[in-house]
PDB file of C-alpha atoms and ligand atoms in Angstrom:
ATOM      1  CA  UNK A 202     115.976 113.211 102.595  1.00  0.00           C
ATOM      2  CA  UNK A 203     112.270 113.869 103.412  1.00  0.00           C
ATOM      3  CA  UNK A 204     109.393 112.779 100.002  1.00  0.00           C
ATOM      4  CA  UNK A 205     108.066 116.570  98.829  1.00  0.00           C
ATOM      5  CA  UNK A 206     104.818 117.130  98.955  1.00  0.00           C
ATOM      6  CA  UNK A 207     104.287 116.877  96.419  1.00  0.00           C
ATOM      7  CA  UNK A 208     105.432 113.492  95.900  1.00  0.00           C
ATOM      8  CA  UNK A 209     103.196 112.812  97.868  1.00  0.00           C
ATOM      9  CA  UNK A 210      98.911 112.491  97.074  1.00  0.00           C
ATOM     10  CA  UNK A 211      96.688 112.598  99.995  1.00  0.00           C
ATOM     11  CA  UNK A 212      93.635 111.097  99.414  1.00  0.00           C
ATOM     12  CA  UNK A 213      90.397 111.859 101.627  1.00  0.00           C
ATOM     13  CA  UNK A 214      90.747 111.244 106.095  1.00  0.00           C
ATOM     14  CA  UNK A 215      90.787 108.086 107.280  1.00  0.00           C
ATOM     15  CA  UNK A 216      87.662 106.661 109.307  1.00  0.00           C
ATOM     16  CA  UNK A 217      89.430 106.408 112.696  1.00  0.00           C
ATOM     17  CA  UNK A 218      93.117 108.584 114.390  1.00  0.00           C
ATOM     18  CA  UNK A 219      96.044 107.666 113.501  1.00  0.00           C
ATOM     19  CA  UNK A 220      98.025 106.021 116.458  1.00  0.00           C
ATOM     20  CA  UNK A 221     100.541 107.384 117.616  1.00  0.00           C
ATOM     21  CA  UNK A 222     103.665 105.678 117.925  1.00  0.00           C
ATOM     22  CA  UNK A 223     105.985 107.872 119.302  1.00  0.00           C
ATOM     23  CA  UNK A 224     106.588 107.673 122.703  1.00  0.00           C
ATOM     24  CA  UNK A 225     107.383 104.471 121.769  1.00  0.00           C
ATOM     25  CA  UNK A 226     110.655 105.177 119.219  1.00  0.00           C
ATOM     26  CA  UNK A 227     113.037 104.773 121.347  1.00  0.00           C
ATOM     27  CA  UNK A 228     112.522 101.868 123.244  1.00  0.00           C
ATOM     28  CA  UNK A 229     110.425 100.091 120.840  1.00  0.00           C
ATOM     29  CA  UNK A 230     113.608  97.240 119.439  1.00  0.00           C
ATOM     30  CA  UNK A 231     113.424  96.288 123.646  1.00  0.00           C
ATOM     31  CA  UNK A 232     109.723  96.080 124.243  1.00  0.00           C
ATOM     32  CA  UNK A 233     109.772  93.847 121.071  1.00  0.00           C
ATOM     33  CA  UNK A 234     113.518  91.745 122.004  1.00  0.00           C
ATOM     34  CA  UNK A 235     111.479  92.133 126.270  1.00  0.00           C
ATOM     35  CA  UNK A 236     109.228  90.002 124.567  1.00  0.00           C
ATOM     36  CA  UNK A 237     109.249  87.948 120.952  1.00  0.00           C
ATOM     37  CA  UNK A 238     113.158  87.742 121.732  1.00  0.00           C
ATOM     38  CA  UNK A 239     114.760  86.988 118.224  1.00  0.00           C
ATOM     39  CA  UNK A 240     111.716  86.060 116.768  1.00  0.00           C
ATOM     40  CA  UNK A 241     109.900  89.234 115.216  1.00  0.00           C
ATOM     41  CA  UNK A 242     113.164  89.722 113.650  1.00  0.00           C
ATOM     42  CA  UNK A 243     113.340  87.261 111.863  1.00  0.00           C
ATOM     43  CA  UNK A 244     110.015  86.870 110.679  1.00  0.00           C
ATOM     44  CA  UNK A 245     110.775  90.600 109.095  1.00  0.00           C
ATOM     45  CA  UNK A 246     113.852  89.562 107.518  1.00  0.00           C
ATOM     46  CA  UNK A 247     113.369  86.318 106.565  1.00  0.00           C
ATOM     47  CA  UNK A 248     112.925  86.565 102.911  1.00  0.00           C
ATOM     48  CA  UNK A 249     116.228  89.166 102.889  1.00  0.00           C
ATOM     49  CA  UNK A 250     118.698  86.225 102.031  1.00  0.00           C
ATOM     50  CA  UNK A 251     115.943  86.637  98.473  1.00  0.00           C
ATOM     51  CA  UNK A 252     115.704  89.693  97.736  1.00  0.00           C
ATOM     52  CA  UNK A 253     119.522  91.128  96.230  1.00  0.00           C
ATOM     53  CA  UNK A 254     118.087  92.828  93.524  1.00  0.00           C
ATOM     54  CA  UNK A 255     115.705  95.292  94.472  1.00  0.00           C
ATOM     55  CA  UNK A 256     115.762  98.680  92.954  1.00  0.00           C
ATOM     56  CA  UNK A 257     112.838 101.032  93.895  1.00  0.00           C
ATOM     57  CA  UNK A 258     111.494 100.227  97.780  1.00  0.00           C
ATOM     58  CA  UNK A 259     108.728 100.714  99.210  1.00  0.00           C
ATOM     59  CA  UNK A 260     108.564 100.221 102.832  1.00  0.00           C
ATOM     60  CA  UNK A 261     104.669 101.397 104.852  1.00  0.00           C
ATOM     61  CA  UNK A 262     105.155 101.648 108.575  1.00  0.00           C
ATOM     62  CA  UNK A 263     109.260  99.973 109.162  1.00  0.00           C
ATOM     63  CA  UNK A 264     109.077 102.561 112.125  1.00  0.00           C
ATOM     64  CA  UNK A 265     112.293 102.597 113.959  1.00  0.00           C
ATOM     65  CA  UNK A 266     113.186 100.744 110.596  1.00  0.00           C
ATOM     66  CA  UNK A 267     115.872  97.843 111.324  1.00  0.00           C
ATOM     67  CA  UNK A 268     114.053  95.862 108.567  1.00  0.00           C
ATOM     68  CA  UNK A 269     114.742  98.751 106.200  1.00  0.00           C
ATOM     69  CA  UNK A 270     118.852  99.411 107.399  1.00  0.00           C
ATOM     70  CA  UNK A 271     119.040  95.561 106.435  1.00  0.00           C
ATOM     71  CA  UNK A 272     117.536  95.774 102.273  1.00  0.00           C
ATOM     72  CA  UNK A 273     119.914  98.764 102.444  1.00  0.00           C
ATOM     73  CA  UNK A 274     122.572  96.298 103.079  1.00  0.00           C
ATOM     74  CA  UNK A 275     122.262  94.113 101.196  1.00  0.00           C
ATOM     75  CA  UNK A 276     120.890  95.763  97.998  1.00  0.00           C
ATOM     76  CA  UNK A 277     123.511  98.004  96.914  1.00  0.00           C
ATOM     77  CA  UNK A 278     121.255 100.222  94.272  1.00  0.00           C
ATOM     78  CA  UNK A 279     118.081 100.327  96.051  1.00  0.00           C
ATOM     79  CA  UNK A 280     116.381 103.173  96.997  1.00  0.00           C
ATOM     80  CA  UNK A 281     113.934 103.222  99.363  1.00  0.00           C
ATOM     81  CA  UNK A 282     110.362 105.413  99.698  1.00  0.00           C
ATOM     82  CA  UNK A 283     109.946 105.039 104.035  1.00  0.00           C
ATOM     83  CA  UNK A 284     106.382 105.771 105.462  1.00  0.00           C
ATOM     84  CA  UNK A 285     104.290 106.482 108.361  1.00  0.00           C
ATOM     85  CA  UNK A 286     102.925 108.316 110.013  1.00  0.00           C
ATOM     86  CA  UNK A 287     105.778 108.891 113.501  1.00  0.00           C
ATOM     87  CA  UNK A 288     107.989 110.953 113.433  1.00  0.00           C
ATOM     88  CA  UNK A 289     109.921 110.090 115.674  1.00  0.00           C
ATOM     89  CA  UNK A 290     110.115 106.823 114.688  1.00  0.00           C
ATOM     90  CA  UNK A 291     111.570 107.612 111.339  1.00  0.00           C
ATOM     91  CA  UNK A 292     114.291 109.791 113.107  1.00  0.00           C
ATOM     92  CA  UNK A 293     114.985 106.528 114.449  1.00  0.00           C
ATOM     93  CA  UNK A 294     115.289 105.586 111.137  1.00  0.00           C
ATOM     94  CA  UNK A 295     117.219 107.443 109.625  1.00  0.00           C
ATOM     95  CA  UNK A 296     119.138 107.364 112.095  1.00  0.00           C
ATOM     96  CA  UNK A 297     119.638 103.654 112.018  1.00  0.00           C
ATOM     97  CA  UNK A 298     120.655 103.871 108.317  1.00  0.00           C
ATOM     98  CA  UNK A 299     121.828 107.873 106.750  1.00  0.00           C
ATOM     99  CA  UNK A 300     121.722 107.049 103.487  1.00  0.00           C
ATOM    100  CA  UNK A 301     121.149 109.667 100.458  1.00  0.00           C
ATOM    101  CA  UNK A 302     119.956 106.322  98.935  1.00  0.00           C
ATOM    102  CA  UNK A 303     116.321 106.331 101.292  1.00  0.00           C
ATOM    103  CA  UNK A 304     113.212 109.451 101.615  1.00  0.00           C
ATOM    104  CA  UNK A 305     111.430 109.337 104.417  1.00  0.00           C
ATOM    105  CA  UNK A 306     107.589 111.290 104.914  1.00  0.00           C
ATOM    106  CA  UNK A 307     105.425 111.212 107.350  1.00  0.00           C
ATOM    107  CA  UNK A 308     102.286 110.187 106.106  1.00  0.00           C
ATOM    108  CA  UNK A 309      99.240 108.369 106.893  1.00  0.00           C
ATOM    109  CA  UNK A 310      99.672 105.592 104.997  1.00  0.00           C
ATOM    110  CA  UNK A 311      95.484 105.499 104.239  1.00  0.00           C
ATOM    111  CA  UNK A 312      95.487 107.919 103.318  1.00  0.00           C
ATOM    112  CA  UNK A 313      98.648 108.294 101.372  1.00  0.00           C
ATOM    113  CA  UNK A 314      99.211 107.873  97.075  1.00  0.00           C
ATOM    114  CA  UNK A 315     102.995 107.313  96.174  1.00  0.00           C
ATOM    115  CA  UNK A 316     103.415 108.674  92.690  1.00  0.00           C
ATOM    116  CA  UNK A 317     105.934 106.146  91.401  1.00  0.00           C
ATOM    117  CA  UNK A 318     103.963 102.807  89.876  1.00  0.00           C
ATOM    118  CA  UNK A 319     107.626 101.276  89.788  1.00  0.00           C
ATOM    119  CA  UNK A 320     107.795  99.183  92.718  1.00  0.00           C
ATOM    120  CA  UNK A 321     109.523  95.693  92.951  1.00  0.00           C
ATOM    121  CA  UNK A 322     110.296  95.531  96.073  1.00  0.00           C
ATOM    122  CA  UNK A 323     106.883  96.768  99.066  1.00  0.00           C
ATOM    123  CA  UNK A 324     107.294  95.783 102.632  1.00  0.00           C
ATOM    124  CA  UNK A 325     105.031  96.259 105.510  1.00  0.00           C
ATOM    125  CA  UNK A 326     105.365  94.325 108.571  1.00  0.00           C
ATOM    126  CA  UNK A 327     103.271  94.027 111.794  1.00  0.00           C
ATOM    127  CA  UNK A 328     102.053  96.417 110.032  1.00  0.00           C
ATOM    128  CA  UNK A 329      98.486  95.661 107.924  1.00  0.00           C
ATOM    129  CA  UNK A 330      96.778  95.146 111.823  1.00  0.00           C
ATOM    130  CA  UNK A 331      97.080  98.516 112.207  1.00  0.00           C
ATOM    131  CA  UNK A 332      94.429  98.755 109.644  1.00  0.00           C
ATOM    132  CA  UNK A 333      90.523  97.542 109.383  1.00  0.00           C
ATOM    133  CA  UNK A 334      89.598  95.447 106.615  1.00  0.00           C
ATOM    134  CA  UNK A 335      88.288  97.318 104.826  1.00  0.00           C
ATOM    135  CA  UNK A 336      92.107 100.002 104.589  1.00  0.00           C
ATOM    136  CA  UNK A 337      93.621  96.629 104.027  1.00  0.00           C
ATOM    137  CA  UNK A 338      91.790  95.607 100.612  1.00  0.00           C
ATOM    138  CA  UNK A 339      92.226 100.380 100.208  1.00  0.00           C
ATOM    139  CA  UNK A 340      95.472  99.784 100.665  1.00  0.00           C
ATOM    140  CA  UNK A 341      96.195  96.212  98.237  1.00  0.00           C
ATOM    141  CA  UNK A 342      93.639  97.898  95.938  1.00  0.00           C
ATOM    142  CA  UNK A 343      96.705 101.337  95.783  1.00  0.00           C
ATOM    143  CA  UNK A 344      99.127  99.703  96.289  1.00  0.00           C
ATOM    144  CA  UNK A 345      98.835  97.295  93.186  1.00  0.00           C
ATOM    145  CA  UNK A 346      99.030 100.268  90.590  1.00  0.00           C
ATOM    146  CA  UNK A 347     101.995 101.473  91.869  1.00  0.00           C
ATOM    147  CA  UNK A 348     104.298  97.948  91.471  1.00  0.00           C
ATOM    148  CA  UNK A 349     106.608  96.876  88.216  1.00  0.00           C
ATOM    149  CA  UNK A 350     105.017  93.468  87.021  1.00  0.00           C
ATOM    150  CA  UNK A 351     107.078  91.186  88.526  1.00  0.00           C
ATOM    151  CA  UNK A 352     107.546  92.733  92.097  1.00  0.00           C
ATOM    152  CA  UNK A 353     107.159  91.220  95.668  1.00  0.00           C
ATOM    153  CA  UNK A 354     105.305  92.117  98.188  1.00  0.00           C
ATOM    154  CA  UNK A 355     106.369  91.350 101.796  1.00  0.00           C
ATOM    155  CA  UNK A 356     104.957  91.512 104.494  1.00  0.00           C
ATOM    156  CA  UNK A 357     105.419  89.827 108.346  1.00  0.00           C
ATOM    157  CA  UNK A 358     101.993  89.952 110.469  1.00  0.00           C
ATOM    158  CA  UNK A 359     100.789  87.984 113.522  1.00  0.00           C
ATOM    159  CA  UNK A 360      97.950  84.351 112.547  1.00  0.00           C
ATOM    160  CA  UNK A 361      96.006  82.824 114.846  1.00  0.00           C
ATOM    161  CA  UNK A 362      96.397  79.515 113.753  1.00  0.00           C
ATOM    162  CA  UNK A 363      93.198  76.957 113.773  1.00  0.00           C
ATOM    163  CA  UNK A 364      94.624  74.608 116.032  1.00  0.00           C
ATOM    164  CA  UNK A 365      94.224  74.649 120.112  1.00  0.00           C
ATOM    165  CA  UNK A 366      97.528  76.465 119.893  1.00  0.00           C
ATOM    166  CA  UNK A 367      95.299  79.405 117.976  1.00  0.00           C
ATOM    167  CA  UNK A 368      92.584  78.362 119.772  1.00  0.00           C
ATOM    168  CA  UNK A 369      94.373  78.936 124.072  1.00  0.00           C
ATOM    169  CA  UNK A 370      97.231  80.426 123.025  1.00  0.00           C
ATOM    170  CA  UNK A 371      97.428  82.838 120.068  1.00  0.00           C
ATOM    171  CA  UNK A 372      93.848  84.408 119.623  1.00  0.00           C
ATOM    172  CA  UNK A 373      94.607  85.299 123.479  1.00  0.00           C
ATOM    173  CA  UNK A 374      98.200  86.636 123.210  1.00  0.00           C
ATOM    174  CA  UNK A 375      96.398  88.897 119.718  1.00  0.00           C
ATOM    175  CA  UNK A 376      94.001  90.099 121.721  1.00  0.00           C
ATOM    176  CA  UNK A 377      96.305  90.993 124.845  1.00  0.00           C
ATOM    177  CA  UNK A 378      99.227  93.170 122.627  1.00  0.00           C
ATOM    178  CA  UNK A 379      95.959  94.847 121.270  1.00  0.00           C
ATOM    179  CA  UNK A 380      94.684  96.041 124.564  1.00  0.00           C
ATOM    180  CA  UNK A 381      98.187  96.605 124.884  1.00  0.00           C
ATOM    181  CA  UNK A 382      98.816  98.823 121.710  1.00  0.00           C
ATOM    182  CA  UNK A 383      95.317 100.755 122.184  1.00  0.00           C
ATOM    183  CA  UNK A 384      96.038 101.579 125.901  1.00  0.00           C
ATOM    184  CA  UNK A 385     100.318 103.128 124.335  1.00  0.00           C
ATOM    185  CA  UNK A 386      99.219 104.231 120.533  1.00  0.00           C
ATOM    186  CA  UNK A 387      95.095 105.073 121.129  1.00  0.00           C
ATOM    187  CA  UNK A 388      95.693 102.388 118.277  1.00  0.00           C
ATOM    188  CA  UNK A 389      91.614 101.822 118.105  1.00  0.00           C
ATOM    189  CA  UNK A 390      91.362  98.127 116.276  1.00  0.00           C
ATOM    190  CA  UNK A 391      91.021  95.761 117.602  1.00  0.00           C
ATOM    191  CA  UNK A 392      91.305  92.118 115.418  1.00  0.00           C
ATOM    192  CA  UNK A 393      92.963  90.827 112.610  1.00  0.00           C
ATOM    193  CA  UNK A 394      92.090  91.662 109.356  1.00  0.00           C
ATOM    194  CA  UNK A 395      92.085  89.112 107.216  1.00  0.00           C
ATOM    195  CA  UNK A 396      95.449  90.800 104.594  1.00  0.00           C
ATOM    196  CA  UNK A 397      95.052  87.368 102.302  1.00  0.00           C
ATOM    197  CA  UNK A 398      91.365  87.571 100.987  1.00  0.00           C
ATOM    198  CA  UNK A 399      92.044  91.456 100.695  1.00  0.00           C
ATOM    199  CA  UNK A 400      94.940  91.063  98.788  1.00  0.00           C
ATOM    200  CA  UNK A 401      93.509  87.748  96.573  1.00  0.00           C
ATOM    201  CA  UNK A 402      90.282  89.899  95.706  1.00  0.00           C
ATOM    202  CA  UNK A 403      93.424  92.831  95.062  1.00  0.00           C
ATOM    203  CA  UNK A 404      95.246  91.342  92.494  1.00  0.00           C
ATOM    204  CA  UNK A 405      97.666  89.940  95.037  1.00  0.00           C
ATOM    205  CA  UNK A 406      98.417  86.370  94.812  1.00  0.00           C
ATOM    206  CA  UNK A 407     101.092  84.457  98.182  1.00  0.00           C
ATOM    207  CA  UNK A 408     104.363  83.247  96.140  1.00  0.00           C
ATOM    208  CA  UNK A 409     105.307  81.901  99.296  1.00  0.00           C
ATOM    209  CA  UNK A 410     105.204  81.743 103.103  1.00  0.00           C
ATOM    210  CA  UNK A 411     106.979  81.405 105.832  1.00  0.00           C
ATOM    211  CA  UNK A 412     106.173  80.234 109.661  1.00  0.00           C
ATOM    212  CA  UNK A 413     107.048  81.271 113.281  1.00  0.00           C
ATOM    213  CA  UNK A 414     106.320  80.269 116.830  1.00  0.00           C
ATOM    214  CA  UNK A 415     103.845  77.412 115.852  1.00  0.00           C
ATOM    215  CA  UNK A 416     102.080  79.432 113.656  1.00  0.00           C
ATOM    216  CA  UNK A 417     101.369  83.243 114.803  1.00  0.00           C
ATOM    217  CA  UNK A 418     103.610  84.452 113.652  1.00  0.00           C
ATOM    218  CA  UNK A 419     103.939  84.795 109.831  1.00  0.00           C
ATOM    219  CA  UNK A 420     106.594  86.187 106.937  1.00  0.00           C
ATOM    220  CA  UNK A 421     105.113  86.075 102.917  1.00  0.00           C
ATOM    221  CA  UNK A 422     105.676  87.023  99.038  1.00  0.00           C
ATOM    222  CA  UNK A 423     103.208  88.414  97.265  1.00  0.00           C
ATOM    223  CA  UNK A 424     103.733  89.120  93.687  1.00  0.00           C
ATOM    224  CA  UNK A 425     100.554  91.500  92.042  1.00  0.00           C
ATOM    225  CA  UNK A 426      99.263  89.499  89.484  1.00  0.00           C
ATOM    226  CA  UNK A 427      99.528  89.947  85.853  1.00  0.00           C
ATOM    227  CA  UNK A 428      96.362  91.533  84.947  1.00  0.00           C
ATOM    228  CA  UNK A 429      94.295  94.504  86.843  1.00  0.00           C
ATOM    229  CA  UNK A 430      91.929  92.191  88.013  1.00  0.00           C
ATOM    230  CA  UNK A 431      88.560  94.241  88.609  1.00  0.00           C
ATOM    231  CA  UNK A 432      88.614  95.667  91.578  1.00  0.00           C
ATOM    232  CA  UNK A 433      91.866  96.519  90.716  1.00  0.00           C
ATOM    233  CA  UNK A 434      91.744  98.643  87.737  1.00  0.00           C
ATOM    234  CA  UNK A 435      94.817 101.158  86.637  1.00  0.00           C
ATOM    235  CA  UNK A 436      95.412 104.374  88.513  1.00  0.00           C
TER     236      UNK A 436
HETATM  237  C1  SAM B 579     102.990  97.659 115.058  1.00  0.00           C
HETATM  238  S1  SAM B 579     104.375  98.975 114.490  1.00  0.00           S
HETATM  239  C2  SAM B 579     105.696  98.498 113.531  1.00  0.00           C
HETATM  240  C3  SAM B 579     107.271  98.554 113.402  1.00  0.00           C
HETATM  241  C4  SAM B 579     107.559  98.051 111.961  1.00  0.00           C
HETATM  242  N1  SAM B 579     107.437  98.236 110.806  1.00  0.00           N
HETATM  243  C5  SAM B 579     108.114  96.462 112.276  1.00  0.00           C
HETATM  244  O1  SAM B 579     108.095  95.596 112.055  1.00  0.00           O
HETATM  245  O2  SAM B 579     108.443  96.914 114.106  1.00  0.00           O
HETATM  246  C6  SAM B 579     103.339 100.061 113.733  1.00  0.00           C
HETATM  247  C7  SAM B 579     103.653 100.870 112.287  1.00  0.00           C
HETATM  248  O3  SAM B 579     103.297 101.606 111.562  1.00  0.00           O
HETATM  249  C8  SAM B 579     102.907 103.024 112.201  1.00  0.00           C
HETATM  250  N2  SAM B 579     101.395 103.123 111.896  1.00  0.00           N
HETATM  251  C9  SAM B 579     100.972 103.052 111.958  1.00  0.00           C
HETATM  252  N3  SAM B 579      99.606 103.095 110.951  1.00  0.00           N
HETATM  253  C10 SAM B 579      99.214 103.506 110.298  1.00  0.00           C
HETATM  254  C11 SAM B 579      99.713 104.537 109.179  1.00  0.00           C
HETATM  255  N4  SAM B 579      97.790 104.579 109.608  1.00  0.00           N
HETATM  256  N5  SAM B 579     100.540 105.239 108.796  1.00  0.00           N
HETATM  257  C12 SAM B 579     101.739 105.004 108.970  1.00  0.00           C
HETATM  258  N6  SAM B 579     101.218 105.086 109.659  1.00  0.00           N
HETATM  259  C13 SAM B 579     101.705 104.301 110.577  1.00  0.00           C
HETATM  260  C14 SAM B 579     103.662 103.368 113.813  1.00  0.00           C
HETATM  261  O4  SAM B 579     104.140 104.739 113.206  1.00  0.00           O
HETATM  262  C15 SAM B 579     104.549 101.977 113.325  1.00  0.00           C
HETATM  263  O5  SAM B 579     106.856 102.741 113.151  1.00  0.00           O
END
């Protein structure tokens, strides 16, 4: 099902062009396997066993929908709003999990505000790295207003550890990945945003973190602070 237009409130136009992942949609999972083997999938699904009673999820940039499929299986009552800028990715997602419990919406997440305010789960896997620091801050403030008390925001991301391994291996690898995605999708971003500071300043607290591949990959669970902070006023 596609989310009706009135449920998605458009904001102002984003500053940079939206990357185009359409032509990668069919091969994305195989590209992932060839480069990182099972580790991105392990990172994405690290917290799935702890999430079995979610009712309403918002998933931004889930791409071909492998996380969405697992979430549906482990949460029998969940309803999912899946937002992605790529129609081809969303077709893969819908094909992988043909379910009346999913609503898809083709939209640029930077200009998208959901109408619901009761999501108990938000997920962004390898998506915040497609945004600038300001865009992550803006998104975190907006999502804070749409999260139910006690909600979880799951985040998977690349990270550059401040170690020898980080400097010598992770940093060049991340630069290479950005170059590849620039060529393949016209992604304009060149470096990882600091999502920790963006979320912390926008009313979110890190509850738990797991690391993979020596810290190159992190999987995190964040929770909304009880009170909305100055930078995340009520909607
Ligand atoms: C690197 S892929 C990650 C896909 C998936 N979440 C995963 O874990 O592999 C980024 C996804 O985010 C989507 N995307 C990138 N920028 C976007 C934006 N500004 N708004 C909505 N979707 C976006 C792309 O279409 C793509 O499906």
